[in-house]
mmCIF file of C-alpha atoms in Angstrom:
data_model
loop_
_atom_site.group_PDB
_atom_site.id
_atom_site.type_symbol
_atom_site.label_atom_id
_atom_site.label_comp_id
_atom_site.label_asym_id
_atom_site.label_seq_id
_atom_site.Cartn_x
_atom_site.Cartn_y
_atom_site.Cartn_z
ATOM 1 C CA GLN A 179 -81.293 52.848 -78.436
ATOM 2 C CA VAL A 180 -78.391 53.709 -76.152
ATOM 3 C CA GLN A 181 -75.091 52.380 -77.412
ATOM 4 C CA LEU A 182 -71.813 51.912 -75.571
ATOM 5 C CA VAL A 183 -68.804 51.285 -77.805
ATOM 6 C CA GLU A 184 -65.543 50.159 -76.242
ATOM 7 C CA SER A 185 -62.029 50.213 -77.695
ATOM 8 C CA GLY A 186 -58.415 49.872 -76.640
ATOM 9 C CA GLY A 187 -58.044 46.238 -75.562
ATOM 10 C CA GLY A 188 -55.295 44.008 -76.799
ATOM 11 C CA LEU A 189 -52.238 41.985 -75.889
ATOM 12 C CA VAL A 190 -49.578 43.527 -73.663
ATOM 13 C CA GLN A 191 -46.542 42.261 -71.757
ATOM 14 C CA PRO A 192 -46.476 42.209 -67.961
ATOM 15 C CA GLY A 193 -45.615 45.632 -66.666
ATOM 16 C CA GLY A 194 -47.069 47.288 -69.713
ATOM 17 C CA SER A 195 -49.929 49.758 -70.127
ATOM 18 C CA LEU A 196 -53.170 50.055 -72.028
ATOM 19 C CA ARG A 197 -55.919 52.606 -72.227
ATOM 20 C CA LEU A 198 -59.543 51.558 -72.653
ATOM 21 C CA SER A 199 -62.218 53.891 -73.923
ATOM 22 C CA CYS A 200 -65.984 53.667 -73.919
ATOM 23 C CA ALA A 201 -68.229 56.148 -75.700
ATOM 24 C CA ALA A 202 -71.972 56.347 -75.044
ATOM 25 C CA SER A 203 -74.304 57.617 -77.742
ATOM 26 C CA ARG A 204 -77.941 57.900 -78.807
ATOM 27 C CA ASN A 205 -80.889 59.083 -76.768
ATOM 28 C CA ILE A 206 -78.794 60.347 -73.860
ATOM 29 C CA PHE A 207 -79.978 63.153 -71.564
ATOM 30 C CA SER A 208 -77.387 62.589 -68.862
ATOM 31 C CA ILE A 209 -75.139 59.907 -67.393
ATOM 32 C CA ASN A 210 -74.715 59.305 -63.684
ATOM 33 C CA VAL A 211 -72.111 56.690 -62.782
ATOM 34 C CA MET A 212 -69.864 55.138 -65.446
ATOM 35 C CA GLY A 213 -67.696 52.189 -64.675
ATOM 36 C CA TRP A 214 -65.515 49.340 -65.808
ATOM 37 C CA TYR A 215 -66.014 45.734 -64.907
ATOM 38 C CA ARG A 216 -64.058 42.637 -65.872
ATOM 39 C CA GLN A 217 -64.700 38.958 -66.200
ATOM 40 C CA ALA A 218 -61.955 36.286 -66.406
ATOM 41 C CA PRO A 219 -62.660 32.792 -67.718
ATOM 42 C CA GLY A 220 -64.479 30.770 -65.013
ATOM 43 C CA LYS A 221 -64.921 33.772 -62.722
ATOM 44 C CA GLN A 222 -67.730 36.159 -61.947
ATOM 45 C CA ARG A 223 -67.841 39.687 -63.379
ATOM 46 C CA GLU A 224 -66.281 42.150 -60.935
ATOM 47 C CA LEU A 225 -66.085 45.885 -60.538
ATOM 48 C CA VAL A 226 -62.760 47.409 -61.450
ATOM 49 C CA ALA A 227 -63.472 51.136 -61.064
ATOM 50 C CA SER A 228 -66.284 53.636 -61.298
ATOM 51 C CA ILE A 229 -66.695 57.412 -61.602
ATOM 52 C CA THR A 230 -69.602 59.733 -60.925
ATOM 53 C CA ASN A 231 -70.540 62.659 -63.128
ATOM 54 C CA GLY A 232 -68.961 64.876 -60.508
ATOM 55 C CA GLY A 233 -65.659 63.014 -60.779
ATOM 56 C CA SER A 234 -65.740 60.958 -57.572
ATOM 57 C CA THR A 235 -63.914 57.651 -58.099
ATOM 58 C CA ASN A 236 -64.018 54.202 -56.642
ATOM 59 C CA TYR A 237 -61.462 51.441 -57.256
ATOM 60 C CA ALA A 238 -61.272 47.773 -56.501
ATOM 61 C CA ASP A 239 -58.357 47.025 -54.136
ATOM 62 C CA PHE A 240 -56.583 44.884 -56.733
ATOM 63 C CA VAL A 241 -56.138 47.869 -59.106
ATOM 64 C CA LYS A 242 -55.483 50.717 -56.648
ATOM 65 C CA GLY A 243 -52.322 52.581 -57.579
ATOM 66 C CA ARG A 244 -52.158 50.981 -61.019
ATOM 67 C CA PHE A 245 -55.372 51.919 -62.822
ATOM 68 C CA THR A 246 -56.999 55.340 -63.242
ATOM 69 C CA ILE A 247 -60.525 55.978 -64.343
ATOM 70 C CA SER A 248 -61.555 59.281 -65.936
ATOM 71 C CA ARG A 249 -64.392 60.642 -68.054
ATOM 72 C CA ASP A 250 -65.245 63.357 -70.506
ATOM 73 C CA ASN A 251 -68.784 64.488 -69.832
ATOM 74 C CA VAL A 252 -69.028 66.437 -73.074
ATOM 75 C CA LYS A 253 -68.094 63.384 -75.109
ATOM 76 C CA ASN A 254 -70.003 60.942 -72.843
ATOM 77 C CA THR A 255 -66.847 58.872 -72.706
ATOM 78 C CA VAL A 256 -65.118 57.014 -69.882
ATOM 79 C CA TYR A 257 -61.506 55.860 -69.929
ATOM 80 C CA LEU A 258 -59.481 53.339 -67.997
ATOM 81 C CA HIS A 259 -55.773 53.868 -67.897
ATOM 82 C CA MET A 260 -54.095 50.618 -66.900
ATOM 83 C CA ASN A 261 -50.457 50.589 -65.812
ATOM 84 C CA SER A 262 -48.183 47.907 -64.362
ATOM 85 C CA LEU A 263 -50.385 45.271 -65.852
ATOM 86 C CA LYS A 264 -50.195 41.735 -64.475
ATOM 87 C CA PRO A 265 -51.138 38.374 -66.013
ATOM 88 C CA GLU A 266 -54.032 38.212 -63.523
ATOM 89 C CA ASP A 267 -55.485 41.313 -65.099
ATOM 90 C CA THR A 268 -56.313 39.207 -68.179
ATOM 91 C CA ALA A 269 -60.055 39.363 -68.737
ATOM 92 C CA VAL A 270 -62.836 40.791 -70.858
ATOM 93 C CA TYR A 271 -63.386 44.340 -69.706
ATOM 94 C CA TYR A 272 -66.945 45.761 -69.899
ATOM 95 C CA CYS A 273 -68.053 49.351 -69.738
ATOM 96 C CA ASN A 274 -71.151 50.151 -67.712
ATOM 97 C CA ALA A 275 -73.214 53.347 -67.526
ATOM 98 C CA ASP A 276 -76.194 54.576 -65.569
ATOM 99 C CA ILE A 277 -77.992 56.615 -68.146
ATOM 100 C CA VAL A 278 -80.969 58.935 -68.110
ATOM 101 C CA ARG A 279 -82.422 58.765 -71.641
ATOM 102 C CA ARG A 280 -84.068 61.678 -73.460
ATOM 103 C CA ILE A 281 -86.909 59.283 -74.139
ATOM 104 C CA GLY A 282 -87.550 56.276 -71.951
ATOM 105 C CA GLY A 283 -86.141 57.210 -68.564
ATOM 106 C CA ARG A 284 -83.307 55.599 -66.706
ATOM 107 C CA LEU A 285 -81.337 52.652 -68.057
ATOM 108 C CA THR A 286 -78.265 50.681 -67.005
ATOM 109 C CA SER A 287 -76.354 49.913 -70.161
ATOM 110 C CA TRP A 288 -73.373 47.623 -70.926
ATOM 111 C CA GLY A 289 -70.738 47.610 -73.631
ATOM 112 C CA GLN A 290 -69.974 44.580 -75.719
ATOM 113 C CA GLY A 291 -66.678 43.959 -73.928
ATOM 114 C CA THR A 292 -63.001 44.251 -74.982
ATOM 115 C CA GLN A 293 -60.383 41.582 -74.392
ATOM 116 C CA VAL A 294 -57.256 42.475 -72.394
ATOM 117 C CA THR A 295 -54.524 39.840 -72.362
ATOM 118 C CA VAL A 296 -51.356 40.288 -70.292
ATOM 119 C CA SER A 297 -48.759 37.771 -71.293
ATOM 120 C CA SER A 298 -45.127 37.515 -72.251
#
């Protein structure tokens, strides 16, 4: 069973920074796109940023210039560096990965979510 484990969320003041991590493990042959989504209370889940296994990135307009996504293909880990955080960035952040399993073929997997709260 593929597992995505997230870490790094928490409470931060406006203008502050956080780094989220998401490590994928178990039954992994390769990982194509990895990404971060977020969901605020009462809102739909939305894409924050994504990165291919070749390093090509895509960002939502509302985080461009503030957030940076990166990945370590050896560790099967994706990171989200968040700077200049705003109260409207408050949400549960979810890791997502397009995985090719050693047994069982392709699978889109989600992490359990990590809370990010931006407040003074």
